Coordinates of C-alpha atoms in Angstrom, one line a residue:
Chain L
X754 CA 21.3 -11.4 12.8
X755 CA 22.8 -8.4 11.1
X756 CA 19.3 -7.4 8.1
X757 CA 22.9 -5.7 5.7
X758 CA 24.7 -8.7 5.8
X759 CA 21.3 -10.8 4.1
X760 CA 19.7 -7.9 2.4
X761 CA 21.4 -5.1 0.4
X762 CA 20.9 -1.8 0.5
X763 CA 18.8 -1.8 -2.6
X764 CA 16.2 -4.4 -1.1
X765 CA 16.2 -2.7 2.3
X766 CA 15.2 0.7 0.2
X767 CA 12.4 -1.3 -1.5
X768 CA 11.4 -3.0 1.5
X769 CA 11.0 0.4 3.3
X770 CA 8.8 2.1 1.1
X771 CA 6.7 -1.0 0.6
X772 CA 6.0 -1.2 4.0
X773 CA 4.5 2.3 4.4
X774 CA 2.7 2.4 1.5
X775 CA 1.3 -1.0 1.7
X776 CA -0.1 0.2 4.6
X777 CA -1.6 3.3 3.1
X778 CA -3.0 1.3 0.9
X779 CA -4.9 -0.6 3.3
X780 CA -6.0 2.5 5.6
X781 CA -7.7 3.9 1.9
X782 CA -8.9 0.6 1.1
X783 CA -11.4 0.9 4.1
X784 CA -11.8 4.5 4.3
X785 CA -12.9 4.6 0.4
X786 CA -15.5 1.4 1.2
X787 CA -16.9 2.8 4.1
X788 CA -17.1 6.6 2.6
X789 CA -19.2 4.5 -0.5
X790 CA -21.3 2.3 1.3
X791 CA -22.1 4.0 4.5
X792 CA -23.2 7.0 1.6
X793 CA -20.9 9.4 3.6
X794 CA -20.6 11.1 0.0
X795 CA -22.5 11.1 -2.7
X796 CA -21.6 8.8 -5.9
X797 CA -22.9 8.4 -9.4
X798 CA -24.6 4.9 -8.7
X799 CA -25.4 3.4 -5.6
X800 CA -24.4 0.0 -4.3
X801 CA -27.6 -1.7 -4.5
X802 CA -27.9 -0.2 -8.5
X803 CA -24.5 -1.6 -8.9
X804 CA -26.0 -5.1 -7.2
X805 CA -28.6 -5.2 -9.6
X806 CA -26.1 -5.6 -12.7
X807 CA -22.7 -7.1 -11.1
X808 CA -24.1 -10.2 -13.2
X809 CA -23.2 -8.9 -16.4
X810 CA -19.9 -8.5 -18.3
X811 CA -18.0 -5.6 -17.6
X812 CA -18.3 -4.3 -20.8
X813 CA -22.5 -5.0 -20.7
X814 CA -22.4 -3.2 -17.0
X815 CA -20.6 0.1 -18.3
X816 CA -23.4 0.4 -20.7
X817 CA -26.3 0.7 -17.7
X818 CA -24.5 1.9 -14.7
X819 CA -21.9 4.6 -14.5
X820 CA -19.2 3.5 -12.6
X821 CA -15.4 4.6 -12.4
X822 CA -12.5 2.4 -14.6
X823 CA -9.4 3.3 -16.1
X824 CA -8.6 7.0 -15.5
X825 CA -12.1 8.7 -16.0
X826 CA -13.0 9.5 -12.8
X827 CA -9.5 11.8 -11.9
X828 CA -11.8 14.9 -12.1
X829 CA -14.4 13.5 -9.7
X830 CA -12.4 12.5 -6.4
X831 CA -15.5 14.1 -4.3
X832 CA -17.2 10.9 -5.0
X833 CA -17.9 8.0 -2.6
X834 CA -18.0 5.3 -5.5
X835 CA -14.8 7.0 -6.5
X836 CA -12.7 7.7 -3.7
X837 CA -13.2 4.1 -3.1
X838 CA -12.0 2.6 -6.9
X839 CA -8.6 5.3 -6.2
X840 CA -8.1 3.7 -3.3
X841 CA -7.5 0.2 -5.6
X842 CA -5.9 2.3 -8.3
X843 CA -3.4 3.3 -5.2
X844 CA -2.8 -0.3 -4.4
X845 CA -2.1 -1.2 -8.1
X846 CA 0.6 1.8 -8.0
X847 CA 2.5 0.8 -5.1
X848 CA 4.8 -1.8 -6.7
X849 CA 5.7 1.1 -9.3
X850 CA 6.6 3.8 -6.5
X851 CA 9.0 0.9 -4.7
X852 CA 10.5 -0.1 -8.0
X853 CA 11.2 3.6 -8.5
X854 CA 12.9 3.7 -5.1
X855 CA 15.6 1.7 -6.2
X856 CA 16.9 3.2 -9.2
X857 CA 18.6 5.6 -7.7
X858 CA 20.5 2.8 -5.3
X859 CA 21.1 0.7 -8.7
X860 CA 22.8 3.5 -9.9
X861 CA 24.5 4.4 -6.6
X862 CA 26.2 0.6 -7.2
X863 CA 27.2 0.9 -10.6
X864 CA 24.6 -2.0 -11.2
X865 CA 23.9 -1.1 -14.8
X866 CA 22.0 -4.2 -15.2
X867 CA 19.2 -4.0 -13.0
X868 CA 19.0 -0.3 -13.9
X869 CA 18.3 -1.4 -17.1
X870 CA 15.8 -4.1 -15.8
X871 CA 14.2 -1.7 -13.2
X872 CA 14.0 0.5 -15.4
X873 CA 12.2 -1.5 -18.5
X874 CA 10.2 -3.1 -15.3
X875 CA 8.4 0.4 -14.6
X876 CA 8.4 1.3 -18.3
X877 CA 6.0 -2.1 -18.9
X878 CA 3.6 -1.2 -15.5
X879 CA 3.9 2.5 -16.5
X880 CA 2.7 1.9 -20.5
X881 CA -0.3 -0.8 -19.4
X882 CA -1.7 1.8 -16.2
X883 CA -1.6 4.4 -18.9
X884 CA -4.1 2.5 -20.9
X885 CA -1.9 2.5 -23.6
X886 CA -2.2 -1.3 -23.8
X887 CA -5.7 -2.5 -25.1
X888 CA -7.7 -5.5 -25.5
X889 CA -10.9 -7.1 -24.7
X890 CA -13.9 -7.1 -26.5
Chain D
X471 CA -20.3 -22.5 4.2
X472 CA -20.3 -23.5 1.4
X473 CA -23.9 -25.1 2.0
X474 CA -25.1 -21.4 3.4
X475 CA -23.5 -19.8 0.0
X476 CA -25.9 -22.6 -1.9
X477 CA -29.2 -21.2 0.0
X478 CA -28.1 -17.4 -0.9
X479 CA -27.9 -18.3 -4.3
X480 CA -30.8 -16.8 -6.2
X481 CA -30.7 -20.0 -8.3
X482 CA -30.2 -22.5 -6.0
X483 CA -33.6 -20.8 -3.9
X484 CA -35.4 -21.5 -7.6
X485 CA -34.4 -24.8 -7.8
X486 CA -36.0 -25.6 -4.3
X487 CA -39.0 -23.1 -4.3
X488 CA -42.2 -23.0 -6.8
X489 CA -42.5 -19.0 -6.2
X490 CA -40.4 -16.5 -7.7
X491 CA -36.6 -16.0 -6.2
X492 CA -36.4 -13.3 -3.9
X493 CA -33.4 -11.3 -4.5
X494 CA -30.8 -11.3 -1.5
X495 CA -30.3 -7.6 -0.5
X496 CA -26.9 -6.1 -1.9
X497 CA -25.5 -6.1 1.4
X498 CA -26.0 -9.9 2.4
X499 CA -23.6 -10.8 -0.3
X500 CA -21.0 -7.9 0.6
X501 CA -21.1 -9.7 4.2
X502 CA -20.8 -13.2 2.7
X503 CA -17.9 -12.1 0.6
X504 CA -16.2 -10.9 2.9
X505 CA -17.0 -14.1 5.7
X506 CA -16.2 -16.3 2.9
X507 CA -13.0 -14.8 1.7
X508 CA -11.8 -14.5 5.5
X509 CA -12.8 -18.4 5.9
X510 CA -10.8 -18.6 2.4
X511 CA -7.8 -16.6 4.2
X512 CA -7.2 -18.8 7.0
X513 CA -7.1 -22.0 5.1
X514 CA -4.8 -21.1 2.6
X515 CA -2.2 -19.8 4.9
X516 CA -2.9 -23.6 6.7
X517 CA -2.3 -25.4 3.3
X518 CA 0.6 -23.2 2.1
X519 CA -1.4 -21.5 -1.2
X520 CA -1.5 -18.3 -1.9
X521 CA -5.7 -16.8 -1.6
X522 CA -6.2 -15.9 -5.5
X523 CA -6.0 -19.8 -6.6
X524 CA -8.6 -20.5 -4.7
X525 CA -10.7 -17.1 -4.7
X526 CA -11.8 -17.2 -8.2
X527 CA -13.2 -20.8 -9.2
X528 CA -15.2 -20.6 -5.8
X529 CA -16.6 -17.2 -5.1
X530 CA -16.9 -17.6 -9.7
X531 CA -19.7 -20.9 -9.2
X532 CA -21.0 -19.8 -5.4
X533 CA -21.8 -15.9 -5.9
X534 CA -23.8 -13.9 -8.3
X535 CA -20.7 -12.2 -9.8
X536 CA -19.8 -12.2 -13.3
X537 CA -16.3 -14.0 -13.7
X538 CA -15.1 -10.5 -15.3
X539 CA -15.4 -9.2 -11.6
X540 CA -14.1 -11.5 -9.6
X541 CA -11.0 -12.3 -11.8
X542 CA -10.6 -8.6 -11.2
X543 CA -11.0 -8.8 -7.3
X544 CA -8.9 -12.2 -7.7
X545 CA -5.8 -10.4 -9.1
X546 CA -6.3 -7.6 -6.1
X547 CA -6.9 -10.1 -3.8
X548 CA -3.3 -11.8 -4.9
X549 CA -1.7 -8.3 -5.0
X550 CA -2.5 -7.2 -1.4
X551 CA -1.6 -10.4 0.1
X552 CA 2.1 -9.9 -1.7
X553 CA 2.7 -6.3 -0.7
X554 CA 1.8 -7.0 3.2
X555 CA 3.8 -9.9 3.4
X556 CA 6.4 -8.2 1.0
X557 CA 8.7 -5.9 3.6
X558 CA 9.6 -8.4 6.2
X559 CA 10.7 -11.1 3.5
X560 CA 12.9 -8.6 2.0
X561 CA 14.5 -7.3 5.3
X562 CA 15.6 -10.8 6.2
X563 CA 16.8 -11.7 3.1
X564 CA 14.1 -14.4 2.5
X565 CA 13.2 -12.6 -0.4
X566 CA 15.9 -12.1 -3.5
X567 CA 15.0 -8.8 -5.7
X568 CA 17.4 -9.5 -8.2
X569 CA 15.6 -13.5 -8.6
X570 CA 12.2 -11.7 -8.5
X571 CA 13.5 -8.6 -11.3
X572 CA 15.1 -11.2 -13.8
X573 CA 11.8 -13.5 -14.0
X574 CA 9.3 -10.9 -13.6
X575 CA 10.0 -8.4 -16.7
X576 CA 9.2 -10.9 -19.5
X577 CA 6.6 -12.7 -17.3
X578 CA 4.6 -9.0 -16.8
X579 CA 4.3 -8.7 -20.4
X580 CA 2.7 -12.2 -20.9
X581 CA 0.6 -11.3 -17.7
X582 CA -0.5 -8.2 -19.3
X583 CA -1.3 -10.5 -22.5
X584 CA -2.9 -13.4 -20.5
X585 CA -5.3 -10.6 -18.8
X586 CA -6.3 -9.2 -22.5
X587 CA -6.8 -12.5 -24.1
X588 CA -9.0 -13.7 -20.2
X589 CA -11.1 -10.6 -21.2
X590 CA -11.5 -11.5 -24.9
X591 CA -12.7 -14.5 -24.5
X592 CA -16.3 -15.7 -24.6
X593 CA -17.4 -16.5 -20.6
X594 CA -18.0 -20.3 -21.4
X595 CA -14.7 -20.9 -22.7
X596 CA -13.2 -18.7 -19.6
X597 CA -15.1 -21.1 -17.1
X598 CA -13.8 -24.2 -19.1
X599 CA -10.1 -22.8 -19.3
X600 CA -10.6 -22.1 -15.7
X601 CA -11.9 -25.4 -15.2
X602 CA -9.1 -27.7 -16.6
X603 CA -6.5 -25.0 -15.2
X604 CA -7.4 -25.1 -11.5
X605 CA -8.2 -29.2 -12.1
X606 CA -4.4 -29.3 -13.4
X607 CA -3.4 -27.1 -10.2
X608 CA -4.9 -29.5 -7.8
X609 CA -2.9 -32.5 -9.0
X610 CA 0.1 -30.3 -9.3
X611 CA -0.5 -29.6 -5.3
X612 CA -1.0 -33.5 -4.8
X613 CA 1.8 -34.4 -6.4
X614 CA 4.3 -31.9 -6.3
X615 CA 7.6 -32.5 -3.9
X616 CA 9.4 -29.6 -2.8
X617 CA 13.1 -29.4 -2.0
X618 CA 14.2 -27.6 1.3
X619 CA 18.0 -26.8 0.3
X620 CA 18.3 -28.2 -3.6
X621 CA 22.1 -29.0 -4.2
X622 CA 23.3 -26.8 -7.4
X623 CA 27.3 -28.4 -8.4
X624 CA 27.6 -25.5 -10.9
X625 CA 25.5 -22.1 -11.2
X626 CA 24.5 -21.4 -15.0
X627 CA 25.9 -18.8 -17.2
X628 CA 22.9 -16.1 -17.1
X629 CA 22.4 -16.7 -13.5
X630 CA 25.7 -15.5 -13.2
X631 CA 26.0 -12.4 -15.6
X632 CA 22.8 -11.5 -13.7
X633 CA 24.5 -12.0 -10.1
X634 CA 21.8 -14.4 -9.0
X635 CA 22.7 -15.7 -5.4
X636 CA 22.2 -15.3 -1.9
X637 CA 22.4 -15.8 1.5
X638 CA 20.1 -15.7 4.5
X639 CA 20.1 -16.9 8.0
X640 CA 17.8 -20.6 7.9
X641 CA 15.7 -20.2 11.6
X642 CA 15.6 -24.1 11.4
X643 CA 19.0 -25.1 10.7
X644 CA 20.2 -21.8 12.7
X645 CA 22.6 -21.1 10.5
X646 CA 23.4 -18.8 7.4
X647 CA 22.8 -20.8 4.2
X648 CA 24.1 -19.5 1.0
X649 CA 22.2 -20.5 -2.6
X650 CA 22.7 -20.3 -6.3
X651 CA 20.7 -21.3 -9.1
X652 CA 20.4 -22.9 -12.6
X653 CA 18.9 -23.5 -15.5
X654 CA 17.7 -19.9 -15.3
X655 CA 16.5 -19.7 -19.2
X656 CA 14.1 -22.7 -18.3
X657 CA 12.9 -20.5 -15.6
X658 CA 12.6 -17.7 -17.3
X659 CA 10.6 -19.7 -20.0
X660 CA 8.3 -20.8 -17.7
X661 CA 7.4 -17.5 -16.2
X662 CA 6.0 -16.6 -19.3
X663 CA 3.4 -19.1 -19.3
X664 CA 2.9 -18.7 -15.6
X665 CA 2.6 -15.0 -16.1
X666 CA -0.4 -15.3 -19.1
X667 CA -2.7 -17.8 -16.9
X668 CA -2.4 -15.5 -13.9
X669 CA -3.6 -12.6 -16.0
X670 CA -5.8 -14.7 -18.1
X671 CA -7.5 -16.5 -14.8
X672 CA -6.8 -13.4 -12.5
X673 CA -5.1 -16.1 -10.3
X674 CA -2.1 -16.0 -8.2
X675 CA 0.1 -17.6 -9.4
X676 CA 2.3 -19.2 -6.5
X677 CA 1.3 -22.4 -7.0
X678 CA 3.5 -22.4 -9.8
X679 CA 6.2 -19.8 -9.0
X680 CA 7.5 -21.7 -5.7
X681 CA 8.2 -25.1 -7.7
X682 CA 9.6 -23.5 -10.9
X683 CA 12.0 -21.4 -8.1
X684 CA 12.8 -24.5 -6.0
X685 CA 12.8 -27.8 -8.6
X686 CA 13.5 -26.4 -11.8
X687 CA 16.2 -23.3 -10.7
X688 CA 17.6 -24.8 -7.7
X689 CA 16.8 -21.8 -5.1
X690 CA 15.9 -23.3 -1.3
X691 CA 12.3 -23.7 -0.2
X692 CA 12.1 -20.7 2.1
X693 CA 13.8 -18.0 -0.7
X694 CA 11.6 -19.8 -3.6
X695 CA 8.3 -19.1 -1.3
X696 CA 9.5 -15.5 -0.9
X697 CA 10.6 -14.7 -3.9
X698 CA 7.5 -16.0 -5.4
X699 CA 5.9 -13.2 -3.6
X700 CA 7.7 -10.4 -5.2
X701 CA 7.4 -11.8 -8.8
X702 CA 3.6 -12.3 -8.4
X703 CA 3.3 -8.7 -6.9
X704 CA 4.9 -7.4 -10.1
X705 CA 2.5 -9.6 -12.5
X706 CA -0.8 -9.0 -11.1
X707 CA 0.1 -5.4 -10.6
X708 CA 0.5 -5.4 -14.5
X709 CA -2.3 -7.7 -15.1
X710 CA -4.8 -5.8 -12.8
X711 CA -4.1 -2.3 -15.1
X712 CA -5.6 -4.2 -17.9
X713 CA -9.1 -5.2 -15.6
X714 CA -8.9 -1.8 -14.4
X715 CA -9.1 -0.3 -18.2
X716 CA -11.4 -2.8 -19.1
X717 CA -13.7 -1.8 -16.0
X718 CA -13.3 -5.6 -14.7
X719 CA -12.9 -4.2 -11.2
X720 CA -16.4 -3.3 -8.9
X721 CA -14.8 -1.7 -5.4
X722 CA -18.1 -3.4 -4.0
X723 CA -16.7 -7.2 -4.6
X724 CA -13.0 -6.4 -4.4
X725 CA -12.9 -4.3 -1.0
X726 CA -14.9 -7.0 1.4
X727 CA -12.3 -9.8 -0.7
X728 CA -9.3 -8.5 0.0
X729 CA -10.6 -7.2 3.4
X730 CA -11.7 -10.9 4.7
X731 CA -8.7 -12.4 3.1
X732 CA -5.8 -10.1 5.2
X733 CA -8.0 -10.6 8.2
X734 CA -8.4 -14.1 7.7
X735 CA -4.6 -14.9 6.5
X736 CA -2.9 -13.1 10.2
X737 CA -5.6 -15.5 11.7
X738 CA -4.3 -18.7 9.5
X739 CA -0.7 -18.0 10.7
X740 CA -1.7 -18.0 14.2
X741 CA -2.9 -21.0 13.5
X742 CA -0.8 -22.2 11.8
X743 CA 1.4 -24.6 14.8
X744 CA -1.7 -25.6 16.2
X745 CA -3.6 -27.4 13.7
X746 CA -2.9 -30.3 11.2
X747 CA -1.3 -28.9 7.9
X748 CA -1.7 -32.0 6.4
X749 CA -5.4 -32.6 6.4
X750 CA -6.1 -29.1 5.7
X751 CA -3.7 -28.7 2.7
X752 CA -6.4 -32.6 1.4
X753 CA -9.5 -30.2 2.0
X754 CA -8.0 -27.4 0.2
X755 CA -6.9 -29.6 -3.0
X756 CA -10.9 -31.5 -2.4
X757 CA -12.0 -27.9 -3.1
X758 CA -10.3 -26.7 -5.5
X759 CA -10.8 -29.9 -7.4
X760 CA -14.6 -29.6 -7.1
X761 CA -14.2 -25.9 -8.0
X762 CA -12.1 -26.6 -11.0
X763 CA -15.0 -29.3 -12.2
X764 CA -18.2 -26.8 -11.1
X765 CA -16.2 -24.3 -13.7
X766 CA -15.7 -27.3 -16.0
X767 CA -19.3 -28.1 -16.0
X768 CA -20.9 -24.4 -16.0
X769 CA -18.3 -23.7 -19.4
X770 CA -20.3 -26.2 -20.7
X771 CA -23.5 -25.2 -19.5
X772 CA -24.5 -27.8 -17.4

């Protein structure tokens, strides 16, 4: 079975990058766990003070134990508590990174509609990991 | 398992003892997540569900967690199953980008919404939203007939401005089978609500992508499965921004889930020829149906 004559060049391109960053992903997932739990760096609260309040809302929890959310811990990638959230920030960043990938193919085929689409696709992800979307309580 | 989740419970150890709970060491219930969620991983792939829809109505009523956090972990859960199955789908054409891009734009927004409003919302009326939700799910599961290679006489109008068809070699039928689809503003429609209960729930939502794909749009079994794939790695990706602003995601109960979970879901298809899909796919719906009522009955604080 010839992959070009099923997939197109644009999902080959996606599918490429998705496979080695997916990866990544997972290689950070457990480094960042094991560099938090195991203590191999130090971090602003420890598992067992983060056990004691995992039972509360996540807006109640901020209150009494500093962990990382959002973008507030970009200055602090030293941290074992840290390294370990970056590692799922990573994850939630790889469909943005393939879907960036193929822009340049969409525009390579003249495809001015999934440009468009790609394009507004990445815009959407882009504004809400930002923070620039808000909500809650 | 289930039975040993009961005994770690702090509450469930009140309601047998006369002395004070003791509380079970931090670590216990990272190992239990993650035994648990790879248990979780191999009986999903068996019954054909995606991890997430099952994930957050049981680990929410068996573990100490507050729903907040493992809707988070749920959502991540979802994503990281998606983007390692993602590559080989696309490669062989399983997959259709242009299917997944047309659905997914609107459907990320009302993800994005869904995942706001989930967070909003008081935790009783979460756990009874959840409740009826997963309750609906499991007779959607029981009932639901899916169509291997759905006959579409005409493709519709959008579906062709937006060049929505494929082809891709069927292993069974060993033969390259060729697709179109319809009713795509019916589809697209539906997305939307798909997209705000998998935010709202943190679930994943391929319960309800496959059969909107394959019975309302017309697109065969094997490219509706796939495809479902890329449109629920491009919701929950949106939908886990908003947990990860509103600090909805603890590295401690989202690590060991989606850990257990890959692990568990390579396992579950090796399994997958050797044991009876059929009985396993009754036990799945049996469990998510007394999930859904456990969620029921905690929102209204029984």
């Amino acid at each position: 079975m010839k992959q070009e004559l099923h997939a197109n060049r644009v999902q080959l391109a996606y599918a490429s990058v998705l496979s080695w960053t997916s990866s990544l992903g997972i290689f950070f997932i457990v480094a960042g766990y094991v560099a938090y739990v195991f203590r191999l760096l130090p971090s602003a609260a420890s598992p067992a003070e983060v056990a004691l309040h995992w039972h509360l809302r996540a807006t109640e929890l901020h209150k009494v134990v500093n962990v990382p959310s959002g973008w507030n811990w970009i200055a602090q990638l030293g941290r074992g508590d840290v390294l370990s959230y970056a590692s799922i920030v990573y994850l939630s960043s790889v469909t943005m990174f393939c879907l960036a990938v193929i822009i340049p193919v969409f525009l390579k085929e003249k495809d001015r509609i999934y440009t468009v689409l790609t394009l507004l696709q990445i815009a959407v992800l882009g504004i809400v990991a930002a923070g620039l979307v808000s909500g809650g309580h | 398992m289930f039975t040993a989740l009961m005994l770690l419970s702090p509450v469930a150890a009140f309601a047998v003892q006369t002395s004070p709970p003791v509380p079970t060491e931090w670590w216990v219930w990272e190992i239990a997540l993650f035994v648990f969620s790879f248990f979780l991983g191999i009986i999903a792939v068996i019954a054909g569900v995606g991890g997430g829809v099952l994930f957050v109505p049981i680990v929410s009523s068996f573990f100490p967690f507050h729903i907040d956090f493992v809707r988070g972990a749920g959502l991540l859960v979802a994503l990281s199953g998606a983007l390692s199955a993602g590559s080989p789908l696309l490669k062989k054409g399983l997959a259709n980008l242009k299917l997944a891009l047309s659905m997914a734009l609107i459907a990320s927004i009302s993800s994005i919404a869904g995942a706001m409003a989930g967070l909003a919302m008081p935790e009783n009326v979460v756990q009874l939203s959840l409740g009826a939700t997963i309750l609906g799910i499991s007779v959607i599961m029981l009932l639901s007939k899916n169509s291997a290679y759905p006959e579409i006489a005409e493709p519709d109008t959008l579906s062709k401005i937006l060049h929505i068809y494929g082809i891709y070699y069927d292993e069974q039928l060993k033969k390259d089978v060729s697709w179109q689809i319809h009713r795509t503003p019916v589809g697209i429609l539906l997305f939307i609500v798909i997209g705000f209960m998998a935010g709202m729930f943190g679930l994943g939502a391929g319960w309800a992508n496959v059969p909107v794909f394959n019975l309302v749009l017309g697109a065969p079994l094997r490219v509706s499965v796939a495809t479902s794939i890329f449109v629920l790695s491009i919701n929950d990706t949106a939908a886990a921004w908003v947990y990860l602003h509103k600090g909805a995601v603890l590295p401690l109960i989202a690590v060991p889930s989606i850990a257990g979970m890959m692990i568990g879901t390579k396992i579950g298809a090796r399994l997958l020829t050797k044991v009876h899909t059929r009985v396993v796919r009754k036990l799945v719906i049996t469990l998510l149906a007394a999930a859904g009522l456990r969620a029921l009955l905690k929102g209204f604080g029984i």
